[in-house]
Coordinates of C-alpha atoms and ligand atoms in Angstrom, one line a residue:
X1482 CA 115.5 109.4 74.7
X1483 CA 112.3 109.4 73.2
X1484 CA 111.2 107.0 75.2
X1485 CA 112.2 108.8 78.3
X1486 CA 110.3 111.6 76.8
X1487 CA 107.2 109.8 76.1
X1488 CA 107.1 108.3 79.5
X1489 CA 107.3 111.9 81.3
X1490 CA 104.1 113.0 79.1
X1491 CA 102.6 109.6 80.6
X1492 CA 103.0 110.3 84.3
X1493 CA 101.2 113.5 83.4
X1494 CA 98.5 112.9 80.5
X1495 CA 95.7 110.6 80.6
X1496 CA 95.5 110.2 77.2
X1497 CA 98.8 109.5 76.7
X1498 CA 99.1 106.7 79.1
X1499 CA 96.7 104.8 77.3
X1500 CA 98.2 104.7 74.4
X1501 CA 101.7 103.8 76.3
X1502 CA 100.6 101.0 77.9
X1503 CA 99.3 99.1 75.2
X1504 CA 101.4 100.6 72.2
X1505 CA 104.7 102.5 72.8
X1506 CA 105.8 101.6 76.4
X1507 CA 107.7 98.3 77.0
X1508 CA 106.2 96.0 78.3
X1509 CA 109.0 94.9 81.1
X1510 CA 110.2 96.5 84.2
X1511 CA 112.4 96.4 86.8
X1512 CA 109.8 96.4 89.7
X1513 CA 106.2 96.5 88.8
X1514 CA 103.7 97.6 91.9
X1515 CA 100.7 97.0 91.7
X1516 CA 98.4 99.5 93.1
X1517 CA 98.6 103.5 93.5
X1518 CA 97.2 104.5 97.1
X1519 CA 99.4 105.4 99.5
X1520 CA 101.5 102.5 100.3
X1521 CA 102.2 101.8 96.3
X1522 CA 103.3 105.7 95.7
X1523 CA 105.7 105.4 98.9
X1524 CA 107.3 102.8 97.3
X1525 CA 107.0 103.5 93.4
X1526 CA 108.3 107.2 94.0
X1527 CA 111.6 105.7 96.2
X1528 CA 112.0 103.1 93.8
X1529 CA 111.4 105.0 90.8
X1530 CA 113.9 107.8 91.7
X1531 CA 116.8 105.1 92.4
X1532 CA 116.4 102.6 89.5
X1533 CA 115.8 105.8 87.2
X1534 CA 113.2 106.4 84.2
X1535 CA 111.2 103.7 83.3
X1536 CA 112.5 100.7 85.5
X1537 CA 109.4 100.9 87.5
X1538 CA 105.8 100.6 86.6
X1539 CA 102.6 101.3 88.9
X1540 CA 99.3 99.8 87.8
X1541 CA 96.6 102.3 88.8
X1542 CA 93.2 101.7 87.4
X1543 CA 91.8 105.1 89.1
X1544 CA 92.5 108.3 87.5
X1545 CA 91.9 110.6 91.2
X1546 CA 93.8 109.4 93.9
X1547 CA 91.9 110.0 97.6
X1548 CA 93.7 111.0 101.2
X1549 CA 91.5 108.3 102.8
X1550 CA 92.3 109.8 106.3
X1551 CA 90.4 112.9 106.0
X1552 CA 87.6 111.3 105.2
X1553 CA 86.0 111.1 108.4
X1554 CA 86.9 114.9 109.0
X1555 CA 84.4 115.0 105.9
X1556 CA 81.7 113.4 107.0
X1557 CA 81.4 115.3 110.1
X1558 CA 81.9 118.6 108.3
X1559 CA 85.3 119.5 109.5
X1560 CA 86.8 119.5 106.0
X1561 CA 85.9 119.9 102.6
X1562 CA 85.7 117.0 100.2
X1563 CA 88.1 118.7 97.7
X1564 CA 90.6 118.8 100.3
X1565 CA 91.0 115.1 99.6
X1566 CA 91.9 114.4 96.4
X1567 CA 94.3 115.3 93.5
X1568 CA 94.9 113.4 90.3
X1569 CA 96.6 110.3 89.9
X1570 CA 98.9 112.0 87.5
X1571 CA 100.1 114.7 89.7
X1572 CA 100.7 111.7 92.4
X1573 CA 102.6 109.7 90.7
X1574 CA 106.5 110.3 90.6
X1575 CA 107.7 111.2 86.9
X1576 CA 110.3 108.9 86.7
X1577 CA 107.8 105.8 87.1
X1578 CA 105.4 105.0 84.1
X1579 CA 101.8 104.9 85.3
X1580 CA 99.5 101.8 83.6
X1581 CA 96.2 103.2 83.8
X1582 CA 94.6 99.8 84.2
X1583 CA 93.4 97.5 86.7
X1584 CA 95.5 94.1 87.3
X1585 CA 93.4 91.3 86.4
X1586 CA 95.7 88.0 87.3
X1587 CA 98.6 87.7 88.5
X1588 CA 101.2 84.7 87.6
X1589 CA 104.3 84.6 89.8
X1590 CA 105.8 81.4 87.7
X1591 CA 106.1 83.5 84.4
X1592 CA 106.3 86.8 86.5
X1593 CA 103.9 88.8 84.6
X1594 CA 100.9 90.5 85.8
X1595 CA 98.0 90.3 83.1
X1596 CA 95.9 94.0 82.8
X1597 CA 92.4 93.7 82.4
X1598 CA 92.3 94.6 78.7
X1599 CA 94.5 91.1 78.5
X1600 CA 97.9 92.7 78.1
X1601 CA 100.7 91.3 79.8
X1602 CA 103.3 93.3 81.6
X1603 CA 106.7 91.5 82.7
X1604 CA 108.7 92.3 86.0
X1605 CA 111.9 91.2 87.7
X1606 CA 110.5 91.9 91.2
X1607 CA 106.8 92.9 92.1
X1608 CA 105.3 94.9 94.9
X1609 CA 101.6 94.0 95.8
X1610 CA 99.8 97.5 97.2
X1611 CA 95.9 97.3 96.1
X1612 CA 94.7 97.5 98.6
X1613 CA 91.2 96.2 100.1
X1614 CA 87.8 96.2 98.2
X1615 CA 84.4 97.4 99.8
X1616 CA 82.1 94.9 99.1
X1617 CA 78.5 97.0 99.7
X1618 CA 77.1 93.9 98.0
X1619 CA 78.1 91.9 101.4
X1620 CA 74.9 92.9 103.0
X1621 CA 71.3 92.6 101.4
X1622 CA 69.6 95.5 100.2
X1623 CA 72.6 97.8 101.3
X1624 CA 73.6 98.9 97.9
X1625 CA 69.9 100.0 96.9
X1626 CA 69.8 102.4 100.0
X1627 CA 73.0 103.7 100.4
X1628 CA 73.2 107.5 99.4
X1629 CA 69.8 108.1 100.5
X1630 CA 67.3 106.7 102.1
X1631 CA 69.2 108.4 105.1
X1632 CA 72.6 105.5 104.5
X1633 CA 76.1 106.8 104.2
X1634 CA 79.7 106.0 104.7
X1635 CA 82.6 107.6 105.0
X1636 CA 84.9 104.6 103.2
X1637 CA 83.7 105.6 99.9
X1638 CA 84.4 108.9 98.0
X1639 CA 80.7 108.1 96.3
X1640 CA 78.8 108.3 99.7
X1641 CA 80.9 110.3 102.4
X1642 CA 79.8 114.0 101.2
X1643 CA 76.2 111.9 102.0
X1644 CA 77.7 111.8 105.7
X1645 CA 77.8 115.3 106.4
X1646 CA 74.5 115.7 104.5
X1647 CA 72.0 113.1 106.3
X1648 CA 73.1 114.4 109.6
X1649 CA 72.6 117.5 109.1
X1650 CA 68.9 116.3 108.4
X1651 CA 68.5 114.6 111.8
X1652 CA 65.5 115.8 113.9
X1653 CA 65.1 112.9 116.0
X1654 CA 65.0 108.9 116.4
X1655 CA 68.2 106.5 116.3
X1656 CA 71.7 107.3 114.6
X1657 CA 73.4 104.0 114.4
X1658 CA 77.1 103.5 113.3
X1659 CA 78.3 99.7 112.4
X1660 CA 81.5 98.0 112.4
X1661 CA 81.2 94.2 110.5
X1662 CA 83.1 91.3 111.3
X1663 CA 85.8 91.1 108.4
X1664 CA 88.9 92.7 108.4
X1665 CA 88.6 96.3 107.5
X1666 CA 91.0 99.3 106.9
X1667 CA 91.2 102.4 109.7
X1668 CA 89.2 100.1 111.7
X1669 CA 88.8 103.3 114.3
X1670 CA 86.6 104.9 111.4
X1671 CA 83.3 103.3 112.4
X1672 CA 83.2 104.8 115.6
X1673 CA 84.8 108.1 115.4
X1674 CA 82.0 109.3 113.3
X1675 CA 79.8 108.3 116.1
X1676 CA 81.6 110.7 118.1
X1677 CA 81.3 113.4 115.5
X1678 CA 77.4 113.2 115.2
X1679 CA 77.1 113.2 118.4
X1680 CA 78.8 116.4 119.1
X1681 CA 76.5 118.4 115.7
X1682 CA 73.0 116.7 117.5
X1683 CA 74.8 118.7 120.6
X1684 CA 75.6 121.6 118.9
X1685 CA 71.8 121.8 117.1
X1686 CA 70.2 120.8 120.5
X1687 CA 68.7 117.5 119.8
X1688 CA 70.9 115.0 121.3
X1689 CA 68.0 114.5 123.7
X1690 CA 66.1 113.4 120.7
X1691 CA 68.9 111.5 119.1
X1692 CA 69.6 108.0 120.7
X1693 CA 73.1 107.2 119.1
X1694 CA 74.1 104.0 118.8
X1695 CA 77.4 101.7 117.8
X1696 CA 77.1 98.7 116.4
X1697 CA 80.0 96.2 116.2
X1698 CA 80.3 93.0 115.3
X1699 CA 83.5 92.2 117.5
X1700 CA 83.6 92.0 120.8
X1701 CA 85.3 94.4 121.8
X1702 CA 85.4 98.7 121.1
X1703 CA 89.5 98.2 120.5
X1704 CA 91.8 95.9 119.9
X1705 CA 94.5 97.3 122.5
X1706 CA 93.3 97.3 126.3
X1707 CA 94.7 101.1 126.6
X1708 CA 92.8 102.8 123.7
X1709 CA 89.9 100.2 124.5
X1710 CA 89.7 101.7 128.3
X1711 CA 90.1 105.0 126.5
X1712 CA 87.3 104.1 124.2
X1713 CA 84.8 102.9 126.3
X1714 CA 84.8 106.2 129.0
X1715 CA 84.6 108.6 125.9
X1716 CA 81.5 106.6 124.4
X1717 CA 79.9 106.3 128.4
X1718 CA 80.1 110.1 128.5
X1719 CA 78.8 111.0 125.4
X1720 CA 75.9 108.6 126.4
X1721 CA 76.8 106.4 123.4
X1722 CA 75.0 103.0 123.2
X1723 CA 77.8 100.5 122.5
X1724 CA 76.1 97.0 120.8
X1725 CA 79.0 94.1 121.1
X1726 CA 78.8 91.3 118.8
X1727 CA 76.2 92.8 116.5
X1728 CA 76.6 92.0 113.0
X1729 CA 74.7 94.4 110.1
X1730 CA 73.2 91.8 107.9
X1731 CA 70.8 93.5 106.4
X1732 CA 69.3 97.0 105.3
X1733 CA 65.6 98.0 104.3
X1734 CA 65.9 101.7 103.4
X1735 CA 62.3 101.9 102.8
X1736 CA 61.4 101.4 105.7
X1737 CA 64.8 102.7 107.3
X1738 CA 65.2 99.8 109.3
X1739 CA 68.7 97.6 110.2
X1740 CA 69.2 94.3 110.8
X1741 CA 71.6 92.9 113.0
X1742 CA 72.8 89.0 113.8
X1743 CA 74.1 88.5 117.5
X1744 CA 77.3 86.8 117.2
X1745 CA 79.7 85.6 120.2
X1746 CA 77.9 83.1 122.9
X1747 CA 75.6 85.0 124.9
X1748 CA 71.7 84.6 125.1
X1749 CA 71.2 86.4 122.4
X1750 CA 73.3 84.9 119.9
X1751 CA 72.0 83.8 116.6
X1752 CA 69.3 85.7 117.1
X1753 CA 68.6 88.7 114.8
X1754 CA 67.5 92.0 115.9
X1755 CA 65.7 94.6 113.9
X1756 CA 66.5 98.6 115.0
X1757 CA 64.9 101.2 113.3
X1758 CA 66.9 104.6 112.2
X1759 CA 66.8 108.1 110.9
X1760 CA 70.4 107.9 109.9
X1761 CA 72.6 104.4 109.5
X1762 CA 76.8 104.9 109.5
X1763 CA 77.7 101.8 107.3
X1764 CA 81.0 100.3 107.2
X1765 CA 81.1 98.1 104.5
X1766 CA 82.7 94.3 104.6
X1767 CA 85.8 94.4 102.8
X1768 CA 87.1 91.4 101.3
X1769 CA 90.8 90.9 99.7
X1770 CA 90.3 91.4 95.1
X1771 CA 90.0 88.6 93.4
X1772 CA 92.8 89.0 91.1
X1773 CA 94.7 88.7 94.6
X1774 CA 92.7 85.9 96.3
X1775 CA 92.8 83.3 92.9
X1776 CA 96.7 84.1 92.2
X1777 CA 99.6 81.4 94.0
X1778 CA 100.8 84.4 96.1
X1779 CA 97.6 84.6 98.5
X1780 CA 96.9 82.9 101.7
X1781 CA 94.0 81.2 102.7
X1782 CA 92.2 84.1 103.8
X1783 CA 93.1 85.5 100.2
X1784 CA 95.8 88.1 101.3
X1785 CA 99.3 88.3 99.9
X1786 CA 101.8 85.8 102.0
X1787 CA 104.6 87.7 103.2
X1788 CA 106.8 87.3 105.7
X1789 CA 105.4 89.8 109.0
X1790 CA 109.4 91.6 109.5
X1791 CA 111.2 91.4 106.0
X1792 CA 107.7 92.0 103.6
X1793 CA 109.2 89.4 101.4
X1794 CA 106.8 86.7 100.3
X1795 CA 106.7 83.4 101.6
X1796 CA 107.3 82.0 98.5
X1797 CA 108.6 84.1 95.6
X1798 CA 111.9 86.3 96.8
X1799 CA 111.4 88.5 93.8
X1800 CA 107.5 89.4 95.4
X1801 CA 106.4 91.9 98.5
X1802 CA 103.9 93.5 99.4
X1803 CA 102.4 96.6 101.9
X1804 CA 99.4 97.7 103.3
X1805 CA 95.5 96.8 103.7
X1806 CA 96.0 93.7 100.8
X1807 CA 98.9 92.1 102.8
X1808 CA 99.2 89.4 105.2
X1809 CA 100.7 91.4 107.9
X1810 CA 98.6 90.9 111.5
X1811 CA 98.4 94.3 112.3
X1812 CA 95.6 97.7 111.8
X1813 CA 95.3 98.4 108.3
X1814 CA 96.0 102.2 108.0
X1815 CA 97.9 104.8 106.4
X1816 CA 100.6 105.3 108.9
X1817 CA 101.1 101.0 108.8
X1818 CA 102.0 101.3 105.2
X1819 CA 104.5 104.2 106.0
X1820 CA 106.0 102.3 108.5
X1821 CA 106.3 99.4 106.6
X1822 CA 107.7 101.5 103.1
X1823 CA 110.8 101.8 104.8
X1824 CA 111.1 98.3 105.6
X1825 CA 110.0 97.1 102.2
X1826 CA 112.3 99.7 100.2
X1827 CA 114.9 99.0 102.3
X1828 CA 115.1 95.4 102.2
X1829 CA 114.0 95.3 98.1
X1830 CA 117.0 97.7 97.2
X1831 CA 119.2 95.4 98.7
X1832 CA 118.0 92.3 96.9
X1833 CA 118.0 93.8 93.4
X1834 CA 122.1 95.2 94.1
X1835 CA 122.9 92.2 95.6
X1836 CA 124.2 93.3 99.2
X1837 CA 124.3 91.2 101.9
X1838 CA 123.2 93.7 104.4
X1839 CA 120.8 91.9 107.4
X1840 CA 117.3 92.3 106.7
X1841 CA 115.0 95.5 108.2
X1842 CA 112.3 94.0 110.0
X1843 CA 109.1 95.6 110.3
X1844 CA 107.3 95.8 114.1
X1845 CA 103.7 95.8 113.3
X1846 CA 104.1 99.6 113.9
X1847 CA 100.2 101.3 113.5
X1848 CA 98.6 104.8 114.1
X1849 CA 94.7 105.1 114.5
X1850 CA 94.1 109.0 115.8
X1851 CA 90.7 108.5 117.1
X1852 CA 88.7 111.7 116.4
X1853 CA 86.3 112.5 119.8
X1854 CA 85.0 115.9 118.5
X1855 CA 86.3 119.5 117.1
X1856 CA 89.8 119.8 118.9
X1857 CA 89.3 116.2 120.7
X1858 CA 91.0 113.5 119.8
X1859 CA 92.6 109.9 121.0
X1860 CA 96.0 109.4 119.3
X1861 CA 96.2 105.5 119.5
X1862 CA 99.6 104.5 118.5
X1863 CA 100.9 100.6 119.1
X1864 CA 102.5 97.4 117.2
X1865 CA 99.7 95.1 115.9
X1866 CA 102.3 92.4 116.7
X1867 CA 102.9 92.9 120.5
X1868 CA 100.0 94.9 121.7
X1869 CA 102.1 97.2 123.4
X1870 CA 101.5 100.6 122.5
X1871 CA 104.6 102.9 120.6
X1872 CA 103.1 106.9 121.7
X1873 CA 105.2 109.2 120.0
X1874 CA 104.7 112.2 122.2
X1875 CA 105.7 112.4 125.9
X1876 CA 101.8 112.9 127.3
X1877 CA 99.3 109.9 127.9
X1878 CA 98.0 109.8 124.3
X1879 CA 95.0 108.0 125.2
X1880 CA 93.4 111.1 126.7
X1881 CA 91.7 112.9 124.3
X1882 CA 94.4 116.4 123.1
X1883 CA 93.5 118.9 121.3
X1884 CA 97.6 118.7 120.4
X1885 CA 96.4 115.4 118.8
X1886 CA 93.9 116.9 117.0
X1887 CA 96.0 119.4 115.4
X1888 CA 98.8 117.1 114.2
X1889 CA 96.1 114.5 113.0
X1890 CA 93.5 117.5 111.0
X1891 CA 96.6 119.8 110.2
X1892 CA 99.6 118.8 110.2
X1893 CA 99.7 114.9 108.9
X1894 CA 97.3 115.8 105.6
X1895 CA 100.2 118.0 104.8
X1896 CA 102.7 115.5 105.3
X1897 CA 100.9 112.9 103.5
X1898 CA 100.6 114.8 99.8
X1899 CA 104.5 116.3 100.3
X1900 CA 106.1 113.6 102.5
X1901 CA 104.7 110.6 102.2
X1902 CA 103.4 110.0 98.3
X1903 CA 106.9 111.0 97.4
X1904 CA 108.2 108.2 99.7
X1905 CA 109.9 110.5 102.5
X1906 CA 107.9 109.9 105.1
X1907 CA 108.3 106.6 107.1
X1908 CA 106.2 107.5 110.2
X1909 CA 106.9 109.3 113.3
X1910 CA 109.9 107.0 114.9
X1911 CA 112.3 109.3 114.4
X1912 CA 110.4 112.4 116.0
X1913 CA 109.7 109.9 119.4
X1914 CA 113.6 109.8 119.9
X1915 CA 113.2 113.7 120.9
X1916 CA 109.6 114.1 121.6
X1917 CA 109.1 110.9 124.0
X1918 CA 113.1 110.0 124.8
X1919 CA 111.7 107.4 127.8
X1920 CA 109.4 105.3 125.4
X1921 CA 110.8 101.9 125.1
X1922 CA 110.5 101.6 120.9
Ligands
UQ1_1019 C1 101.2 108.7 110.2 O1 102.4 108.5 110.1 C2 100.4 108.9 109.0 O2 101.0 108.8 107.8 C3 101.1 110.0 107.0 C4 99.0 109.1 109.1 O3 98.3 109.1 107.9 C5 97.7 110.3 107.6 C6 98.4 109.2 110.4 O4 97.2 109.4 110.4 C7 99.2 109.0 111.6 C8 98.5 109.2 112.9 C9 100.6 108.8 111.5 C10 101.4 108.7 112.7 C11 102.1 110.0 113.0 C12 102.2 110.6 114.2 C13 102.9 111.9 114.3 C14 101.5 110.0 115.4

């Protein structure tokens, strides 16, 4: 009883989660999960309310937990930073005990996870939700500029009020927005704050003094043909340079210049070309963490091995894992790791009561709402597994809607803090059945 006490004063109070974790709490669960964004609290808060108090730990080193989606309404003004974050402790579901710690190892023989303070925490199964790490470091002289020097990005909480603020500044010369080679969460991000810059240099009357420019080092502006086509026409209108196949390698925010290298096989390639700016858009590398990459349950490109329909790992039947840190071949973004908390819930329930009911299987099911301006916006919706895409609404949602926009700026932000974090929200499938009854899936 005490216990149970001790662990509801955890979920809420910092300073008593400390001393749990190291002192009072015990040091075994049911399901341990790694990780407290939004794919971890979809599954902790589920899991948490059906195994009851205390049989489920989530190990959350940060204290303020971020709505990543809005941040690119941030940077191009059309919401206010405090709109996107609330404390981890009001997040997290009271019946789970928050470790306020980062994981440092993980060791799926013994099945413990080792906290970065050395203590050990033991689990029956474990759920791997961390996520992807920014690695600013990636490209030279990037983390000395970034936050002036006219550098910002929207994928950090640090720099994306810095968005907003450098444009704003803009009188004249090149606004260039990159997109690097690695795999990256929301990987729409990089270019719908092109779209949003250009519409203020519009609005201020200095887009003819403005040249924007994207910069990506793929070779193509989407992954799915539709959106691609969709993509493409919306950037040729807005007279939006689009650079294939160039790679940021480096940034001299002295001088405010940017360095690209020219991958793919044309003439260019190999070559490196030098663009001077006013304001640079960065989109960091991101790279798997290291706890993740050096642990058994990682593949070779250091993200967690699961199996693409049940989530289960490869390996280990008591491990799974969701979201931007997993294996699965599709866009990393929020409404991915709704999609797959059902799956993953679903499929880990059953294991730990021992039914024999057939495996969910998750379809590579991913949302990327493509902001084009205020009231604009491409609602991309498709499995990363097939290509095809999955709309939910009965109109052609690569056109840009101003119907999109408001379910994307107004509606889904409210549905993430009461829906989703407490693990009721699984994506829109069930809403297609009535609002787009012809669509295939
Ligand atoms: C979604 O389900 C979701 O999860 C809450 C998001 O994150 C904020 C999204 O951005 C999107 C687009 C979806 C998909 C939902 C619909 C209605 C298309």
């Amino acid at each position: 009883m005490l216990a149970a006490k001790i662990a509801t004063r955890t979920a809420r109070h910092r300073s008593w989660v400390r001393l749990a974790s190291t002192a009072t709490a015990p040091s075994s669960y049911k399901v341990v999960v790694i990780g407290g964004g939004a794919g971890g609290l979809a599954v902790s808060s589920t899991l948490s309310k059906q195994l009851g108090k205390n049989e489920v730990a989530v190990i959350e080193p940060s204290e303020t937990h971020y709505q990543q989606p809005l941040f690119t309404f941030v940077g191009g003004g059309l919401k206010r930073f405090e709109e996107t974050y609330r404390p981890t402790s009001d997040v997290i579901a009271p019946e789970a005990q928050w470790i306020n710690q980062a994981a440092a190892q993980i060791d799926p023989d013994s099945n413990t996870v080792t906290l970065a303070d050395g203590t050990k925490v033991a689990y029956e199964y474990l759920v791997v939700a961390a996520g992807i790490e920014l690695d600013f470091a990636g490209i030279k002289g990037l983390e000395s500029a970034i936050g002036k020097n006219g550098v910002a990005s929207n994928y950090s909480p640090r720099y994306v009020q810095k968005t907003f603020e450098f444009l704003q500044g803009v009188k004249e010369g090149n606004a260039l927005f990159t997109m690097p080679a690695t795999p990256v969460k929301c990987a729409g991000a990089p270019q719908k704050i092109a779209y949003l810059a250009d519409e203020l240099f519009r609005e201020k009357g200095i887009r003819d003094k403005v040249a924007v420019g994207y910069y990506t080092a793929l070779g193509k502006i989407f992954a799915i043909e539709k959106y691609a086509n969709a993509m493409n026409e919306v950037a040729r209108s807005r007279d939006i340079g689009v650079n294939l196949f160039h790679d940021l390698v480096e940034v001299d925010g002295a001088a405010k210049k940017a360095t690209f290298k020219v991958l793919g096989a044309g003439p260019q390639a190999g070559e490196t070309v030098t663009v001077p700016y006013e304001f640079l858009h960065v989109t960091p590398p991101m790279k798997p963490f290291d706890f993740i990459k050096s642990s058994a349950i990682s593949n070779a490109a250091g993200f967690v091995d699961i199996d693409k329909g049940t989530l289960q790992h490869t390996k280990y039947p008591n491990i799974y894992s969701i979201g931007d840190c997993s294996s699965l071949p599709t866009s990393k973004t929020a409404a991915a790791a709704a999609a797959q908390s059902s799956v993953l819930k679903y499929n880990l329930l059953n294991q730990i009561r021992g039914t024999n009911a057939p495996a969910a299987e998750y379809n590579g099911y991913t949302s990327c709402p493509l902001v084009t301006g205020k009231n604009k916006l491409v609602l991309a919706e498709f499995s990363g597994y097939t290509g095809a895409p999955h709309e939910t609404f009965f109109f052609d949602q690569a056109k840009e809607h101003a119907f999109s926009y408001w379910v994307t700026a107004d509606v889904l932000p409210a549905v993430y803090w009461s829906s989703m974090l407490k693990g009721t929200w699984h994506g829109p499938a069930t809403i297609r059945k009535f609002a787009n009854p012809t669509a295939k899936n």
